[in-house]
C-alpha positions as a printed NumPy array, in Angstrom:
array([[ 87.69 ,  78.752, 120.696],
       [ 89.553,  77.579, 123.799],
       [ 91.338,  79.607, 125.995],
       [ 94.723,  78.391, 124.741],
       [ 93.562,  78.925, 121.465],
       [ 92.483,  82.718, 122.929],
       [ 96.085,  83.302, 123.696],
       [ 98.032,  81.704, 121.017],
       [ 96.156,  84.056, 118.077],
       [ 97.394,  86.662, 116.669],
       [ 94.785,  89.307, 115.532],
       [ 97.248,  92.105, 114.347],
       [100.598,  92.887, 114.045],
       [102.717,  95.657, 113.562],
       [106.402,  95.575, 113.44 ],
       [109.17 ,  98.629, 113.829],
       [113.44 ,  98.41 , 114.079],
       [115.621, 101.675, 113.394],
       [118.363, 101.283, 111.874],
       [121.371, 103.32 , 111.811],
       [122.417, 105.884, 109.157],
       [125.871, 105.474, 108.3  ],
       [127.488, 105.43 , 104.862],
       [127.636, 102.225, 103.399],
       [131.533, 102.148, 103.631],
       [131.307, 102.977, 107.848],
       [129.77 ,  99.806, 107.986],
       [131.315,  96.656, 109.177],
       [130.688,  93.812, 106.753],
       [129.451,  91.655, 109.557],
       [126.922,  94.007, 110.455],
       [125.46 ,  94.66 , 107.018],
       [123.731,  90.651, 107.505],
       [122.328,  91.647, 110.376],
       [121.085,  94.689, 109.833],
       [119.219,  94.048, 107.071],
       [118.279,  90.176, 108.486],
       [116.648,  92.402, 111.579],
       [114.809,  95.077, 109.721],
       [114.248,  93.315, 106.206],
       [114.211,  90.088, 106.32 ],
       [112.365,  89.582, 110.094],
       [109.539,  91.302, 109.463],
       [108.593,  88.703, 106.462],
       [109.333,  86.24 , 108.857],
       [106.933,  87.244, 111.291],
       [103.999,  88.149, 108.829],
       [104.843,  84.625, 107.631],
       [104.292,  83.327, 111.315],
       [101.035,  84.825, 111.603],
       [ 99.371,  85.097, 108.806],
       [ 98.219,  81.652, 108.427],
       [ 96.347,  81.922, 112.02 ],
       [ 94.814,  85.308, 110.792],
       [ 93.229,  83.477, 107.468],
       [ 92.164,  80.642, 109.216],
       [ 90.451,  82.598, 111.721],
       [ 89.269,  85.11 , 108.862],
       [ 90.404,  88.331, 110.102],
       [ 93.554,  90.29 , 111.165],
       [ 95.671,  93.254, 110.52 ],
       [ 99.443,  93.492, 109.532],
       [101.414,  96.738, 109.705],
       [104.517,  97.139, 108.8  ],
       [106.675, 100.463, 109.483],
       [108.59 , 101.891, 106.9  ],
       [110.086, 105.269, 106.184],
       [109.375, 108.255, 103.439],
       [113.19 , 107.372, 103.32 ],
       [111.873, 103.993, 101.311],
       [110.972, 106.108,  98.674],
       [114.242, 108.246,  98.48 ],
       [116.766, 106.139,  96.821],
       [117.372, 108.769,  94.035],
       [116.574, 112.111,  96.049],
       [119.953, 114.276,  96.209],
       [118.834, 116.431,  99.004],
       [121.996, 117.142, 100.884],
       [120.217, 117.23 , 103.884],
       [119.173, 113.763, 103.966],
       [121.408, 111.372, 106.028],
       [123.623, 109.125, 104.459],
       [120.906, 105.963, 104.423],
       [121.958, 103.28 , 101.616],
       [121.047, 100.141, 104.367],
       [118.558, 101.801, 106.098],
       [116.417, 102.818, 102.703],
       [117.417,  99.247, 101.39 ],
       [115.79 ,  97.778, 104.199],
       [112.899, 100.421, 104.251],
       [112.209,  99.873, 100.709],
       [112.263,  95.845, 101.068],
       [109.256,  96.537, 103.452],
       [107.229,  98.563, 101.578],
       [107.715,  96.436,  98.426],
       [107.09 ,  92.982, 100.694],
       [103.753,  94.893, 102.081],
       [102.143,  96.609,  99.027],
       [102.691,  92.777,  97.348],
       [101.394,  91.303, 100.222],
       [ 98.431,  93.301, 100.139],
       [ 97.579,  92.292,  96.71 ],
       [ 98.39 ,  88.86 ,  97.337],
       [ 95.898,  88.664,  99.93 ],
       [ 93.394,  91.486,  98.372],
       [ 90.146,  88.993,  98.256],
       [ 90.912,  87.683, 102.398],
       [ 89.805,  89.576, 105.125],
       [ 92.668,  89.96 , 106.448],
       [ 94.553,  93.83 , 106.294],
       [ 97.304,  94.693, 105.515],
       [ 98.995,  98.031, 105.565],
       [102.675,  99.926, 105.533],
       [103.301, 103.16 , 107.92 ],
       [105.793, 105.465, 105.95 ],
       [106.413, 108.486, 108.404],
       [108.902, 110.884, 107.872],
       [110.425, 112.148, 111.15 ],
       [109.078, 110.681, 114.301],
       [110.132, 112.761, 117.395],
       [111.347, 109.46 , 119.529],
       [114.08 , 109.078, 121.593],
       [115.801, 107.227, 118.955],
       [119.21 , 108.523, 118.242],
       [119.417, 110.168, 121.626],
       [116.17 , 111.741, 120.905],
       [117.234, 113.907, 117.912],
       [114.194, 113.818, 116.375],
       [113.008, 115.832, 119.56 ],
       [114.997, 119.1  , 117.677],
       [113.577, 119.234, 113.945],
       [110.52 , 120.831, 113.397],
       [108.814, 119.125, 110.931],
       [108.975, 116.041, 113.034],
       [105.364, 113.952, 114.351],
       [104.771, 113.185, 117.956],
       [104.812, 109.046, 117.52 ],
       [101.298, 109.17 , 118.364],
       [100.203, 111.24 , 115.524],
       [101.89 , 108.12 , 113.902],
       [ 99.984, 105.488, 115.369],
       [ 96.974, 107.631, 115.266],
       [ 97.241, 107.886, 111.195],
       [ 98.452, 104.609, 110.762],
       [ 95.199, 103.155, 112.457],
       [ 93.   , 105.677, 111.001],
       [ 94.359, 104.417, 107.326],
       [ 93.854, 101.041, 107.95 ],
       [ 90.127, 102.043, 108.614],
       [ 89.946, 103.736, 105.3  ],
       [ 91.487, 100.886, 103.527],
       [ 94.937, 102.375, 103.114],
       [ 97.284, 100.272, 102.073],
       [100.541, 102.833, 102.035],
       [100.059, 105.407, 104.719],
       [101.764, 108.645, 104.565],
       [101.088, 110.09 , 107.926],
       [102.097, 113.786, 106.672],
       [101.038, 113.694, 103.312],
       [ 97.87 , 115.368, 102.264],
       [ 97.75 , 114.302,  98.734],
       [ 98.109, 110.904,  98.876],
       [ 95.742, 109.457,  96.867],
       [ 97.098, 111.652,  93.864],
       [100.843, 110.832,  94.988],
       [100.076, 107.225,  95.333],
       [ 98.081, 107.333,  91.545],
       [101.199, 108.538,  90.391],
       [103.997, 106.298,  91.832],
       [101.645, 103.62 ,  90.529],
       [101.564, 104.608,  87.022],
       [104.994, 105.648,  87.053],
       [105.952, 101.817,  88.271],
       [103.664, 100.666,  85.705],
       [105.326, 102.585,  82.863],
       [108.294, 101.296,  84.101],
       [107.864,  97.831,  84.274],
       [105.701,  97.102,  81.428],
       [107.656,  99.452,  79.164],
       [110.943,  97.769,  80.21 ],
       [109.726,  94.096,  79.857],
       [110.284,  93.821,  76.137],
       [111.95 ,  91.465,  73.837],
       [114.349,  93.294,  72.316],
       [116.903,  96.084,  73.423],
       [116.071,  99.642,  74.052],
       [117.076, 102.131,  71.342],
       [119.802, 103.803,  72.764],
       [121.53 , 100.368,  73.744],
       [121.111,  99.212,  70.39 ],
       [122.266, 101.718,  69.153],
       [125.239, 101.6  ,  71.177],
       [125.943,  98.298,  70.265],
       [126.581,  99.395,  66.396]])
C-alpha cells in the first residue's frame, strides 16, 4: 500500500450531530430538511463513502451515535423533552445501522450503534453537566469501544441487561412484522368494515 493510499483509507468511522429538542410545531419548515438531512440522512452518506474502501481492504469499523431517545417514540414520560425530529432522526440511525450490520454480517468489517442516554457535554450550554444520571462522554466512548470488542452491535452504555433487553425488542419486532404481514385484514378492521 502506498503512502497515498495510507492516507486516503478509512479504517473506522464514527459519526455524532445533536440536534435540538423543540416541538415539532417550533420548528421552521426550512429547518426540518436540514435537520434531519444533517443527522439522518449524512451519516448514510458517509458510511456509504467508506465502506467500499473498508471491504476492499477487508477490515474496518463503523459507529454510529444514536440516543436511548431512538427507542422512545411511544414513552409518555413527562419528563422527556419534546423530541419528535430529534428521535426521528435517532431512530433512522439505529434502524440504518442494525440493517447495515446484517447486511454486511459475513465481511469483516464492524459495525455498531452507540445509544447513550445523557452524556454530560457541553451541548446545550452544558446542561447535561446538572442531571445526575448523566455519563462523563468518556464512559461513552469507553463502552462504545469496549462493545464493538464484544461484538455488540446496539450498545447501551448504561444498560446492564442488554442482552435480555435486546432478545426482547427483537422478538417483539419480529412478532410485529411477521404477524402484521398477512394477506388479509386484521379482525378488528374487518370487523369494522361490516
Amino acid at each position: 500500500m502506498t503512502q497515498d493510499q495510507r492516507l486516503r483509507r478509512v479504517d473506522s468511522m464514527t459519526r455524532t450531530i445533536a440536534l435540538i429538542y423543540a416541538p415539532l410545531t417550533d420548528v421552521e419548515p426550512g429547518d426540518i430538511d436540514r435537520l434531519l438531512t444533517l443527522n439522518a440522512v449524512a451519516p448514510i452518506q458517509l458510511v456509504r463513502a467508506a465502506l467500499p474502501g473498508m471491504l476492499a481492504a477487508g477490515e474496518g469499523s463503523i459507529i454510529t451515535v444514536a440516543s436511548l431517545l431512538a427507542f422512545s417514540a411511544g414513552v409518555t414520560d413527562p419528563r422527556a423533552p419534546r423530541r419528535t425530529l430529534y428521535v426521528a432522526a435517532k431512530a433512522a440511525t439505529l434502524g440504518f445501522t442494525r440493517t447495515l450490520a446484517t447486511e454486511i454480517a459475513d465481511t469483516p468489517v464492524r459495525v455498531q450503534v452507540v445509544c447513550p442516554g445523557v452524556v454530560a457535554t457541553d451541548w446545550n450550554n452544558g446542561a447535561g453537566h446538572d442531571i445526575p444520571w448523566a455519563m462523563s462522554p468518556e464512559d461513552v466512548a469507553s463502552a462504545s469501544l469496549t462493545g464493538l470488542r464484544l461484538g455488540e452491535t446496539v450498545c447501551a452504555p448504561g444498560l446492564d441487561a442488554q442482552d435480555p433487553a435486546l432478545d426482547a425488542l427483537l422478538a417483539a419486532e419480529a412478532a410485529f412484522v411477521t404477524g402484521g404481514n398477512q394477506p388479509s385484514l386484521a379482525a378488528r378492521y374487518a370487523q369494522a368494515r361490516l
